[in-house]
Short mmCIF file of C-alpha atoms and ligand atoms in Angstrom, two decimals:
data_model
loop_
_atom_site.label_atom_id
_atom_site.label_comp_id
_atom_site.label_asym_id
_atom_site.label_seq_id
_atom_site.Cartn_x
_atom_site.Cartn_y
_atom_site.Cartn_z
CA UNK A 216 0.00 0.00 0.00
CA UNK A 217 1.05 3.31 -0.77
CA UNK A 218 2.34 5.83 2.01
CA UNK A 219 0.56 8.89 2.47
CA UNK A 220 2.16 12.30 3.80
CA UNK A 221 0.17 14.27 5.42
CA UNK A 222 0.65 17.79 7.15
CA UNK A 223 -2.57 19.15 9.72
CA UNK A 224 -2.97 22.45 9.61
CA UNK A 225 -4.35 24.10 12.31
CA UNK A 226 -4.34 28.21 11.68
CA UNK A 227 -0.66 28.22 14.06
CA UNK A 228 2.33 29.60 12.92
CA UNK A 229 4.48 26.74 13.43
CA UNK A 230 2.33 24.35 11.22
CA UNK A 231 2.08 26.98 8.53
CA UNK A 232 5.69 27.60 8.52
CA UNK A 233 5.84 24.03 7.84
CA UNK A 234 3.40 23.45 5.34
CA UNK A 235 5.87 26.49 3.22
CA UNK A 236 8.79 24.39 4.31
CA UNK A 237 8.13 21.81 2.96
CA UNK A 238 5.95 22.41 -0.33
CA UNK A 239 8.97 21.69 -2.71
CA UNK A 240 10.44 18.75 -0.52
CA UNK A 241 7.28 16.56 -1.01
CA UNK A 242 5.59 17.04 -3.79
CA UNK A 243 2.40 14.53 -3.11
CA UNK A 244 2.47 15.69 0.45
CA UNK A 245 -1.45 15.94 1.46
CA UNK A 246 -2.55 19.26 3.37
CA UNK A 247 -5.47 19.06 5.57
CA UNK A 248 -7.34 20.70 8.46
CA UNK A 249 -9.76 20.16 11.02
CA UNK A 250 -12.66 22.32 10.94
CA UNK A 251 -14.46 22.06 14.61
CA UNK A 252 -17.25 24.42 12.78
CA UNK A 253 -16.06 26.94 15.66
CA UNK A 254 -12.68 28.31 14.66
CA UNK A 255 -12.01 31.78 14.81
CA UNK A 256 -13.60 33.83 12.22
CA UNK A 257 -9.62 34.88 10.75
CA UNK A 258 -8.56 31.03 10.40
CA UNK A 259 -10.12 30.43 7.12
CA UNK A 260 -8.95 33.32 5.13
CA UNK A 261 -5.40 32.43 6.18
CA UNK A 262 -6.12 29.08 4.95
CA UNK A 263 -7.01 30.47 1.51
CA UNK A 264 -4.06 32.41 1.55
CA UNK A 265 -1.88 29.52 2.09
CA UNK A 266 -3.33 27.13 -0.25
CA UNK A 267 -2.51 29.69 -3.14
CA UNK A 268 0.80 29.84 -1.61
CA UNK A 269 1.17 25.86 -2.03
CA UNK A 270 -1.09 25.82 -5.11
CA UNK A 271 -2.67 22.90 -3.59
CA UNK A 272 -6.32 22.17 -2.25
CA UNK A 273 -6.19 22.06 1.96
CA UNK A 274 -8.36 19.23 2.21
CA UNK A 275 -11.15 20.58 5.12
CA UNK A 276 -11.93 17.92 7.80
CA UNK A 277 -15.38 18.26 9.52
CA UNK A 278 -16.76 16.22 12.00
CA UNK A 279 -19.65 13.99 10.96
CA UNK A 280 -21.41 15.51 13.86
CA UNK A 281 -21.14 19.28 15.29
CA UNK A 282 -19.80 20.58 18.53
CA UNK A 283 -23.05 20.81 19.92
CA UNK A 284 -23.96 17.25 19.10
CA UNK A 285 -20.95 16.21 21.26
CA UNK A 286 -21.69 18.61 24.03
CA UNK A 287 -25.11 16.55 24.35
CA UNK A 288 -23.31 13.16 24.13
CA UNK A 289 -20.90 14.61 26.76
CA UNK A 290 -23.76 15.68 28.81
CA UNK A 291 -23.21 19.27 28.57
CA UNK A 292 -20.14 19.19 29.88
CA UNK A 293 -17.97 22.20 28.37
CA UNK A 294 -14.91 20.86 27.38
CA UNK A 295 -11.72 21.20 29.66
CA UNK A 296 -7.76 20.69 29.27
CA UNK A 297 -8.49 17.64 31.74
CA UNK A 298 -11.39 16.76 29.28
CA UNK A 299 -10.73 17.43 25.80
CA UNK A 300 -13.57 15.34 24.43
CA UNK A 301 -13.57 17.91 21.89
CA UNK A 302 -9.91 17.77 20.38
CA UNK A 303 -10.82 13.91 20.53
CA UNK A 304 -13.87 14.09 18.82
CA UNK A 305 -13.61 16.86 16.42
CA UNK A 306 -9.53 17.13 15.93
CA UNK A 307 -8.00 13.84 15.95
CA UNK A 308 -10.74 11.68 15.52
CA UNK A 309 -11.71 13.29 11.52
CA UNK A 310 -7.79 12.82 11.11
CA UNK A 311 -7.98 9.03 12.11
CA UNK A 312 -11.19 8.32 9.98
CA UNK A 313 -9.46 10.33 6.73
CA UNK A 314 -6.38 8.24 7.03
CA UNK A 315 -8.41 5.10 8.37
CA UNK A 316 -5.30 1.99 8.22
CA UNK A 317 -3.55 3.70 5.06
CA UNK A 318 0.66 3.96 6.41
CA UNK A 319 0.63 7.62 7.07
CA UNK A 320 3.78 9.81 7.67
CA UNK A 321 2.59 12.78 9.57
CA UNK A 322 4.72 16.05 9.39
CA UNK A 323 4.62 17.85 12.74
CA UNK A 324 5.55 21.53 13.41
CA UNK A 325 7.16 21.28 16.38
CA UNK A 326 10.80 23.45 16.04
CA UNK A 327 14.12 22.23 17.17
CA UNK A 328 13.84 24.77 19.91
CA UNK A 329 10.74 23.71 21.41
CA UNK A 330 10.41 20.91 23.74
CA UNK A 331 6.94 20.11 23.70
CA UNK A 332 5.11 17.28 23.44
CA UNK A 333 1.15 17.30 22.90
CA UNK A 334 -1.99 15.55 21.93
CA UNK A 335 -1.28 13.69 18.64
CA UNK A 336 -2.54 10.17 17.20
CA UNK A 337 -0.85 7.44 18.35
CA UNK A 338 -1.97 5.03 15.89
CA UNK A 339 0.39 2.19 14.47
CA UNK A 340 -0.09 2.84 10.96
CA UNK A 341 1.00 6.81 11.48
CA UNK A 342 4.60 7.70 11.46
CA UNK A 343 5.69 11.22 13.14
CA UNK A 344 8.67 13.23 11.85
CA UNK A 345 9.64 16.59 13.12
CA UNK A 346 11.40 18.43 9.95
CA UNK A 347 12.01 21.39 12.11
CA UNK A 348 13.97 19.48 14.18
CA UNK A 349 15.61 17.31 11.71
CA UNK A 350 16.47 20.77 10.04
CA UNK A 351 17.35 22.53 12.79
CA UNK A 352 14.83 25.20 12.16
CA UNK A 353 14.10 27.38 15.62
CA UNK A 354 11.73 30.56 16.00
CA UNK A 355 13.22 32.82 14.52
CA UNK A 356 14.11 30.24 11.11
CA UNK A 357 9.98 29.72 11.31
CA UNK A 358 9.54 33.82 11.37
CA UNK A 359 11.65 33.82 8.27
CA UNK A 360 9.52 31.34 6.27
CA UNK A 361 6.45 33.15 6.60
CA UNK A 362 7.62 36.40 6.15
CA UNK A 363 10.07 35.28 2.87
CA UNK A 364 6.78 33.23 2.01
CA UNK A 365 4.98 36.77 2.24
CA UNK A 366 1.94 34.76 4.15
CA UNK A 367 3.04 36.33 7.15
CA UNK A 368 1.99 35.74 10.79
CA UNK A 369 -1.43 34.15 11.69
CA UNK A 370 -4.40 37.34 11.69
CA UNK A 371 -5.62 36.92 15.39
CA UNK A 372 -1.87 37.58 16.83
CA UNK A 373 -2.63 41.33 15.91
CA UNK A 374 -5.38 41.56 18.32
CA UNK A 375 -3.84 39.78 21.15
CA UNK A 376 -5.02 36.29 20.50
CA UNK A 377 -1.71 33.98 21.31
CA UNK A 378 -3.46 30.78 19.96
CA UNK A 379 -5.32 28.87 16.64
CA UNK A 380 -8.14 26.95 17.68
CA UNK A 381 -12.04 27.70 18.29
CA UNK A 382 -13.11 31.33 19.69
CA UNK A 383 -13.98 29.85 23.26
CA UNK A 384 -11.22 27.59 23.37
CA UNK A 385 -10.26 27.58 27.18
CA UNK A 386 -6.64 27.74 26.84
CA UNK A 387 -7.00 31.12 26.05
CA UNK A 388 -5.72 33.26 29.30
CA UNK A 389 -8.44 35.56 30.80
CA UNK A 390 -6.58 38.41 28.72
CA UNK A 391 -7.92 36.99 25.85
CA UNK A 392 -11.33 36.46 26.77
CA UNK A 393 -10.92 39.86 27.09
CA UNK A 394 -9.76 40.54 23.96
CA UNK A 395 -12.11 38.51 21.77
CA UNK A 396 -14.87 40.53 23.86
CA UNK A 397 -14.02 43.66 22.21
CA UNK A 398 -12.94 42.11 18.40
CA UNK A 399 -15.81 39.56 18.16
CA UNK A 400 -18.61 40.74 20.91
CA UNK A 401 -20.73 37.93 19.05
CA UNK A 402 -18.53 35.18 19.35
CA UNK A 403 -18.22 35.85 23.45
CA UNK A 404 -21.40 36.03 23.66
CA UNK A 405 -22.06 32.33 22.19
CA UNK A 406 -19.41 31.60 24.49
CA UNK A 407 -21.36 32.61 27.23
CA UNK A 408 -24.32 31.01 25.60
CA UNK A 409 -22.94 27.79 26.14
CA UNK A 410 -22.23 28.24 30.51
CA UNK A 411 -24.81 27.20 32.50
CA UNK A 412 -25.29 27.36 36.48
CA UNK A 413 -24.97 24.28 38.69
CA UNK A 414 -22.64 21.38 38.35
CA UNK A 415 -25.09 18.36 37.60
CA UNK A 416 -23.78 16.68 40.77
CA UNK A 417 -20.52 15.94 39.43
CA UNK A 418 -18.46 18.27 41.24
CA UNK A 419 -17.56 20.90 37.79
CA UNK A 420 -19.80 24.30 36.79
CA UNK A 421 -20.46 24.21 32.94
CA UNK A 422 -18.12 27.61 32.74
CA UNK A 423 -15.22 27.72 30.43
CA UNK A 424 -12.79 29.29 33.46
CA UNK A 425 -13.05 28.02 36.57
CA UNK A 426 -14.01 30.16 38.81
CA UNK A 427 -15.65 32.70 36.40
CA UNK A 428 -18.40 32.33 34.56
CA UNK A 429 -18.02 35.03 31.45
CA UNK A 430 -20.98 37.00 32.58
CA UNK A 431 -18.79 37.96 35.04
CA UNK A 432 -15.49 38.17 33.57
CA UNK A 433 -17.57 40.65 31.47
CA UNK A 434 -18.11 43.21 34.06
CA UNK A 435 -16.35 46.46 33.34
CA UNK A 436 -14.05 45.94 37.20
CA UNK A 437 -13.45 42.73 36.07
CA UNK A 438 -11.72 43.48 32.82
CA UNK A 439 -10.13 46.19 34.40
CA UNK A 440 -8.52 43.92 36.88
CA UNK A 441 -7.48 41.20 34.56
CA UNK A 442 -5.87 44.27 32.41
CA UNK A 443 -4.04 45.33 35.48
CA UNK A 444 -2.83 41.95 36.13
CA UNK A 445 -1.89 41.27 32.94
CA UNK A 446 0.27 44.55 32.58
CA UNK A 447 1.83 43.44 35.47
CA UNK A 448 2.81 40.06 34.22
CA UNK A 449 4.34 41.71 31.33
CA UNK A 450 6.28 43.97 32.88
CA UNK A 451 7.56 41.26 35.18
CA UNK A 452 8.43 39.12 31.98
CA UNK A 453 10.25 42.43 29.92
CA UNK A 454 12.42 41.94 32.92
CA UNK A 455 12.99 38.19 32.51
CA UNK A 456 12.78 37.49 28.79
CA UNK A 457 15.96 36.91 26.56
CA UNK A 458 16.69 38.63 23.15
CA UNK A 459 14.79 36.70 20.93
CA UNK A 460 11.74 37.13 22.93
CA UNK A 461 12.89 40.99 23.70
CA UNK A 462 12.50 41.86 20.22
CA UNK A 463 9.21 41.10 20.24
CA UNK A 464 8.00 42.51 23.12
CA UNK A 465 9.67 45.43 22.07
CA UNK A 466 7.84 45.20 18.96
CA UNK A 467 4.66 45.20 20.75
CA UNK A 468 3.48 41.72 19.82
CA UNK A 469 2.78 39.18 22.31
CA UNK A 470 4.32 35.70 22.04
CA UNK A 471 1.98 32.91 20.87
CA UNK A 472 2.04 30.72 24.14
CA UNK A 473 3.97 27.60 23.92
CA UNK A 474 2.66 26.17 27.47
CA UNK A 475 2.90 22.42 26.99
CA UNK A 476 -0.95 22.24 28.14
CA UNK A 477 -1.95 23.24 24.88
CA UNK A 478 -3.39 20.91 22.02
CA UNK A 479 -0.64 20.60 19.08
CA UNK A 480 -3.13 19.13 16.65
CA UNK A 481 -5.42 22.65 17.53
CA UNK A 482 -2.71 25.26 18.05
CA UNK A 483 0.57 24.58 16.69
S1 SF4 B 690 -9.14 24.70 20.01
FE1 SF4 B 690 -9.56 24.36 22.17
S2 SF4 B 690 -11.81 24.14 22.28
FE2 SF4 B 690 -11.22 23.86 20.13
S3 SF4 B 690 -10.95 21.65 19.85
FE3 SF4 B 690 -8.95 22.50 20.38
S4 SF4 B 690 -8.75 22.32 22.61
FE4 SF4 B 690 -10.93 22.10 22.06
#
């Protein structure tokens, strides 16, 4: 049987900068990406930009059945980093039934200075490689591919969004919750849509933070707080961070988070 390659996109930098990498290294490489049906609005444009870039369809992955489908199966229980029924269901589980027992090489992101390791398939028939690493490509080597490329960063880094992924994705930091208040005031307020009071009697509230529901993370001393903290934080990293990351922070751009919590096959 035939080997497939095949690079996930998912909106990131880092698999972007990949997908340019390596258009001229493997010519029958297959481009796809999983479409929860919630990604932010930006995502798909970028897409569209890229595919003209590799002059090659990016095959779009949906789900049989929707997010909201799931959160019913799931019993209405939001999603959570120590519950990611929906990276399972609508991320890796449209990438396992696409490649179904064909041998797969999959073509990962992840750059020789990063040390992460994340939520991938673990099937038998799927090989990883890591070109980045295997190339010795680091930040600032993936910076130069998209700007040489002329695709350029990911959209939602200019408003302060640090990852890919769907608007109420709960990695994002309180900041951004923020942040995709005043951008998309419609997308929060789905977000919102989907919290409910009470905890079913299993011990967790149906809010995407803990602690905070978004009706209140909405109030106007609430975002001022969060603000405050957050200029705090940053001041406290200027202090700490190296060159590479000075530059940016000079430059005024925040850093797209690496924290290892984070789903690679969402936000890499
Ligand atoms: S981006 Fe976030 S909410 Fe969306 S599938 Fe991935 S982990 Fe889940």
């Amino acid at each position: 049987m035939k080997t497939r390659h095949i690079l996930s996109l998912s909106g990131g930098k880092d698999s972007t900068a990949l997908a340019l990498h390596m258009r001229d290294k493997v010519p029958d490489m297959e481009y796809i990406f999983c479409d929860t049906g919630e990604e932010l609005r930006e995502t798909y444009a970028y897409l569209d930009q890229i595919e003209s870039y590799l002059g090659k369809k990016i095959k779009r992955l949906n789900s049989k059945a929707t997010f909201d489908h799931w959160l019913k199966v799931y019993g209405g229980y939001l999603p959570a980093a120590n519950m990611r029924w929906c990276t399972k269901m609508l991320k890796l589980r449209p990438f396992e039934m696409e490649i179904g027992d064909d041998p797969v090489v999959s073509y990962i992101g992840i750059r020789a200075d990063e040390d992460r390791t994340g939520y991938i398939s673990h099937k038998n028939n799927i090989t990883t490689v890591y070109p980045f690493k295997e190339d010795g490509i680091e930040y600032a080597g993936v910076m130069k591919i998209l700007r040489d490329s002329g695709i350029g960063l990911p959209p939602y880094l200019e408003w302060g969004r640090t990852h890919s992924g769907c608007y109420f994705c709960f990695f994002q930091k309180k900041i951004e919750w923020v942040r995709l208040l005043e951008k998309y005031p419609e997308d929060f307020d789905k977000a919102q849509a989907y919290e409910k009071s009470g905890d079913g009697g299993l011990g967790r509230p149906f809010t995407w933070i803990q602690g905070m529901p978004l009706s209140e993370l909405r109030k106007p001393e609430n975002i001022a707080a969060i603000r405050s903290r957050h200029e705090e934080r940053l001041r406290r990293q200027r202090a700490q961070r190296g060159s590479r990351r000075l530059i940016e922070t000079l430059a005024g751009m925040e850093l797209e988070d690496d924290s290892p919590t984070a789903c690679l096959i969402c936000q890499l």
